[in-house]
XYZ file of C-alpha atoms in Angstrom:
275
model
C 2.475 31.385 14.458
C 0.839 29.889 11.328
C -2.471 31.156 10.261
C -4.855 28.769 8.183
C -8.021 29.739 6.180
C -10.709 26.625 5.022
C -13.209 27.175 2.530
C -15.674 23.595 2.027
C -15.370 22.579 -1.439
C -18.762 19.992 -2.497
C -17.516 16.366 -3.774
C -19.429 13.739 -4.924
C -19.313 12.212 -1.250
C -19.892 15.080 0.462
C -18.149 18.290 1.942
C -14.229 18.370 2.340
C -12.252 21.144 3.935
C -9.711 23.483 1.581
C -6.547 24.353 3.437
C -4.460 27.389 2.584
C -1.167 27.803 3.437
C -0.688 24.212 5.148
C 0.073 21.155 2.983
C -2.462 18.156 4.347
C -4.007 15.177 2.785
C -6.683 17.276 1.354
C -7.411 19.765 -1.757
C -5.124 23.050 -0.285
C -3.267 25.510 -2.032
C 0.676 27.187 -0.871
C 1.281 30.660 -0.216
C 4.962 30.008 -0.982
C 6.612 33.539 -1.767
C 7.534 32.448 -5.202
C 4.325 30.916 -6.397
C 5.273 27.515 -5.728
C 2.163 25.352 -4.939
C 4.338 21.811 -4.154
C 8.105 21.976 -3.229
C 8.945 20.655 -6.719
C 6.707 23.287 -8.427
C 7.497 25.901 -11.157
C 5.258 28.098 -12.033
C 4.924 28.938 -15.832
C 2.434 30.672 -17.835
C 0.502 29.888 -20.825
C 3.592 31.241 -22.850
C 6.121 29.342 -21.444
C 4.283 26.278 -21.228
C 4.316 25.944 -25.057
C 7.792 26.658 -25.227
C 8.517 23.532 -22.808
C 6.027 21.735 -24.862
C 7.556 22.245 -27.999
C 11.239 22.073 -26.603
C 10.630 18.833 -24.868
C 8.842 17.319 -27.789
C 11.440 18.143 -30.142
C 14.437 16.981 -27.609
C 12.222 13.721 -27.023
C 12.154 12.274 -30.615
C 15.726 13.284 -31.120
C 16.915 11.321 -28.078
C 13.682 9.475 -27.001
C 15.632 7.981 -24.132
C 15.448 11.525 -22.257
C 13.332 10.845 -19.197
C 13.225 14.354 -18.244
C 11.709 15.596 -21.793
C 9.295 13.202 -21.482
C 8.241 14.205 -18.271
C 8.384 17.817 -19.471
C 6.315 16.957 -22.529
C 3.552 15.579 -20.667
C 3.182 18.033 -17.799
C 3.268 21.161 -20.254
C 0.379 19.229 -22.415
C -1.848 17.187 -20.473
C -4.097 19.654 -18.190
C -7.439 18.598 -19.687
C -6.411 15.157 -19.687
C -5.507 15.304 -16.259
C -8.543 17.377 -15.698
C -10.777 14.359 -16.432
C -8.818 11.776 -14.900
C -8.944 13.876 -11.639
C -12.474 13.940 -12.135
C -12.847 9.974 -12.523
C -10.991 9.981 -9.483
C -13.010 11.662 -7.245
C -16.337 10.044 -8.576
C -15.123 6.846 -7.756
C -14.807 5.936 -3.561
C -11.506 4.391 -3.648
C -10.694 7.241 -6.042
C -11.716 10.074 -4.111
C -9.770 8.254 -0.551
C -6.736 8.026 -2.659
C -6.840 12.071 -3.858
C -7.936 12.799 0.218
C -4.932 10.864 1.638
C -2.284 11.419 -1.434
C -0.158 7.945 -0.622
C 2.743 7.784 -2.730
C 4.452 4.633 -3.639
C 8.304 4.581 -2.978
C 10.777 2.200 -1.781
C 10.436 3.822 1.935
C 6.528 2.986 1.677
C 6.552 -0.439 0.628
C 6.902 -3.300 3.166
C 9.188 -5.780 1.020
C 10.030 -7.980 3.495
C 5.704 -8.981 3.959
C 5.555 -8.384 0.304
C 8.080 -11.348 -0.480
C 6.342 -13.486 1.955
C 3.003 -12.838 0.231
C 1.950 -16.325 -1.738
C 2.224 -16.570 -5.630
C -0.223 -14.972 -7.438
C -0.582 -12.078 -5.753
C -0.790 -8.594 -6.194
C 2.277 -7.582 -4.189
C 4.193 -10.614 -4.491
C 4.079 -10.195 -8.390
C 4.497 -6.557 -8.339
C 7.755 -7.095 -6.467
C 8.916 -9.915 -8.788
C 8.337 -7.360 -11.943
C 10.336 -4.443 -9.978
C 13.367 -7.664 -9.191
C 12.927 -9.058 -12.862
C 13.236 -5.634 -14.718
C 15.664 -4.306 -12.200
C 13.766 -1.742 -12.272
C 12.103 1.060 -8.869
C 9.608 2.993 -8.334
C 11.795 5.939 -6.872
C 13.062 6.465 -10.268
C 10.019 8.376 -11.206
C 10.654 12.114 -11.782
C 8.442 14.651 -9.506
C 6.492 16.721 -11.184
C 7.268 20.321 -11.424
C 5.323 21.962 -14.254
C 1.767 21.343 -13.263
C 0.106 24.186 -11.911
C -2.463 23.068 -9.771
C -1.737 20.580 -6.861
C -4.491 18.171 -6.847
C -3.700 17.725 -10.891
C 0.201 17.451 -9.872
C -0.849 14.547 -7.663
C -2.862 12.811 -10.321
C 0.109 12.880 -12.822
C 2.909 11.799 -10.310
C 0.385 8.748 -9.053
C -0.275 8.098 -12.813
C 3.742 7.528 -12.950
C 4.112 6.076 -9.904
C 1.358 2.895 -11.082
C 3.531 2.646 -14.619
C 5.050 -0.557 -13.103
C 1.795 -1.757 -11.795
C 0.086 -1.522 -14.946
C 2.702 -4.023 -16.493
C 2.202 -5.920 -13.737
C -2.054 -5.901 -14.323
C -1.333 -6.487 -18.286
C 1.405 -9.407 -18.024
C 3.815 -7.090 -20.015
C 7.524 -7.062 -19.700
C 10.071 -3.900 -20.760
C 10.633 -4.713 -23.740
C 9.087 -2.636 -26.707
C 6.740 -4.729 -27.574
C 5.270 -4.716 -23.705
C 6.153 -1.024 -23.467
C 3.905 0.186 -26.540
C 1.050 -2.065 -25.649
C 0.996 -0.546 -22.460
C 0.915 2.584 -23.350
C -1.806 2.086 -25.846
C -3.850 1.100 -22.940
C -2.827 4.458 -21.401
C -4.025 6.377 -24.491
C -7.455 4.681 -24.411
C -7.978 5.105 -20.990
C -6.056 8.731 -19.776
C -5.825 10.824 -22.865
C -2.620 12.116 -21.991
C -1.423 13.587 -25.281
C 1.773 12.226 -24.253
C 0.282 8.429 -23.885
C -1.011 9.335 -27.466
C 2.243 10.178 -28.553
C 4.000 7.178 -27.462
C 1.158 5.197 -28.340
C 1.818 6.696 -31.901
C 5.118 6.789 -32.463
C 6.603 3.412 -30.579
C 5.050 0.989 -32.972
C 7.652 2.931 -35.553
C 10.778 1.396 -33.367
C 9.345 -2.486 -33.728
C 10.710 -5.348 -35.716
C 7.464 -6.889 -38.160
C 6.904 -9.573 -36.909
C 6.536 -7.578 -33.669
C 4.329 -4.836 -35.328
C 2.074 -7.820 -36.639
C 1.617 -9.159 -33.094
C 0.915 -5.316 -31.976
C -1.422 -4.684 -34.848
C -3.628 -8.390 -34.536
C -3.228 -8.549 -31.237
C -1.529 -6.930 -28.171
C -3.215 -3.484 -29.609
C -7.001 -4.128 -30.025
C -6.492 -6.012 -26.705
C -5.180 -2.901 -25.281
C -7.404 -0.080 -26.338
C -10.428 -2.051 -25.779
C -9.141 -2.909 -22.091
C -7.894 1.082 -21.940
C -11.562 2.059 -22.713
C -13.710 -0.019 -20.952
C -11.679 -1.133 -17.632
C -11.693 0.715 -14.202
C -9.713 3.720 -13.858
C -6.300 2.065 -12.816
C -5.446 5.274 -10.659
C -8.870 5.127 -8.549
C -7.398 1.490 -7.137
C -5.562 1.748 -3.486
C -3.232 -0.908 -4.605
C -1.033 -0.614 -0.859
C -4.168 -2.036 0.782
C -4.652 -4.771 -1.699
C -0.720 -6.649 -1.749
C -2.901 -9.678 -0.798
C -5.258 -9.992 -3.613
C -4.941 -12.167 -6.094
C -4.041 -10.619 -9.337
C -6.443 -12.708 -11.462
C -9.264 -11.754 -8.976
C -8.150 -7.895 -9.118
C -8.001 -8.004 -13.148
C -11.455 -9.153 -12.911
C -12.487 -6.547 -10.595
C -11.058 -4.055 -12.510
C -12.604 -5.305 -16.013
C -8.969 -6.465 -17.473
C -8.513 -9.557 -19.902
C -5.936 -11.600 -19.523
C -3.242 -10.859 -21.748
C -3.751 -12.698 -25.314
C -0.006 -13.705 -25.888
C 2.741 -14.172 -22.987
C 5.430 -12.657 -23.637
C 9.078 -13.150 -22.486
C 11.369 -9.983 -21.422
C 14.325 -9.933 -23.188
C 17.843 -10.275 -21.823
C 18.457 -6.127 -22.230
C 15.086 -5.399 -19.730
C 16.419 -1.083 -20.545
C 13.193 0.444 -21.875
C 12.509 3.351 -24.233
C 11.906 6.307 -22.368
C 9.664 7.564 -24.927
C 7.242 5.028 -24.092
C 8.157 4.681 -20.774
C 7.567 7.210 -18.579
């Protein structure tokens, strides 16, 4: 017979229940033998944590098209980061319904068959064209193993699992260009050292002509979008397929982007920037 323990933990909406020992929608924490808080969890110390950090930083600009360093690198450095972006999250309504119910978005969740049959223009019926387009799925996102607290864990793998979303809110394809000016609209807005890092470091891999449009355009459109638009993870985007993106980008105080830009035939992205 399982056992469970509640504490009530205060919220900006209110009293929610703590569960220990039982994984539910809500704020609870594992008494797994080994430490483990999620299945995919490792537990690491301060110590150790550095180590990965400076390993996976290290591997990453050697070979920036290793997904898992990249993934490494910004679990082992982003706890304050995700600290605040948690925070957002619960001070927001939709926010705080999407940290209570923890949806994920997978292949296995997503209705494609109503999504394709949504009209042009919309949220899902765009979002679906990008995934088609770029050849590109949402179950490819690694889970996250390295944070050690679960509510945090769950704000970094939904901050993954939105990556294609984003591009589909900013009108930007794979390609580099798209890819950095994406993530310099995830620097501005989530702080993740490793958005800062990427944000950083792509415009180094860009052709000049490309780095102009980055530097007079795409980028000052970005950050000041990243800074001063809704919180992009405190949107329930499976309940709003039907909305029309224009109407959402409005909602969610986002610009239109300033230049359209065309993916390229090769639609394979830099994993450093992409993660």
């Amino acid at each position: 017979m399982m056992l469970r323990a509640f504490s009530f933990i205060k919220t900006p909406r209110g009293f929610y229940r703590r569960s220990y020992g039982v994984i539910t929608g809500h704020q609870h924490t594992s008494l797994n033998q080994d430490g483990s808080l999620y299945p995919s969890h490792i537990p690491t110390n301060s110590v150790q944590k550095a180590l990965l950090a400076v390993g996976s930083g290290v591997a990453a600009l050697l070979n920036p098209y290793r997904h898992d360093m990249v993934a490494v690198l910004g679990e082992a450095t982003g706890h304050m980061a995700l600290i605040r972006l948690r925070d957002r999250m619960r001070n927001d309504p939709e926010g705080y319904t999407i940290l209570t119910e923890r949806p994920r978005i997978r292949l296995s969740t997503l209705d494609l068959t109503r999504m394709c049959a949504l009209p042009e223009g919309t949220l899902g019926r765009e979002y679906l064209r990008f995934l088609e387009k770029n050849k590109v799925t949402p179950d490819t996102r690694a889970d996250v193993k390295f944070v050690d607290d679960q509510e945090l864990a769950y704000v970094m793998q939904r901050y993954r699992e939105v990556h294609d979303l984003l591009h589909t809110l900013l009108g930007m394809p794979t390609n580099m260009l798209g890819e950095v000016a994406v993530k310099w609209f995830e620097a501005a807005q989530t702080g993740l050292p490793m958005c800062v890092l990427g944000a950083t470091l792509g415009p180094l891999r860009l052709s000049v002509s490309r780095l102009q449009m980055l530097v007079q355009s795409l980028g000052p459109w970005a950050l000041r979008n990243g800074r001063h638009g809704r919180c992009v993870l405190s949107i329930f985007y499976e309940h709003r397929w039907e909305q029309n993106l224009d109407d959402l980008r409005k909602e969610l105080n986002i610009e239109s982007p300033p230049l359209h830009l065309f993916p390229s035939k090769n639609t394979s992205s830099n994993s450093f920037i992409k993660q």
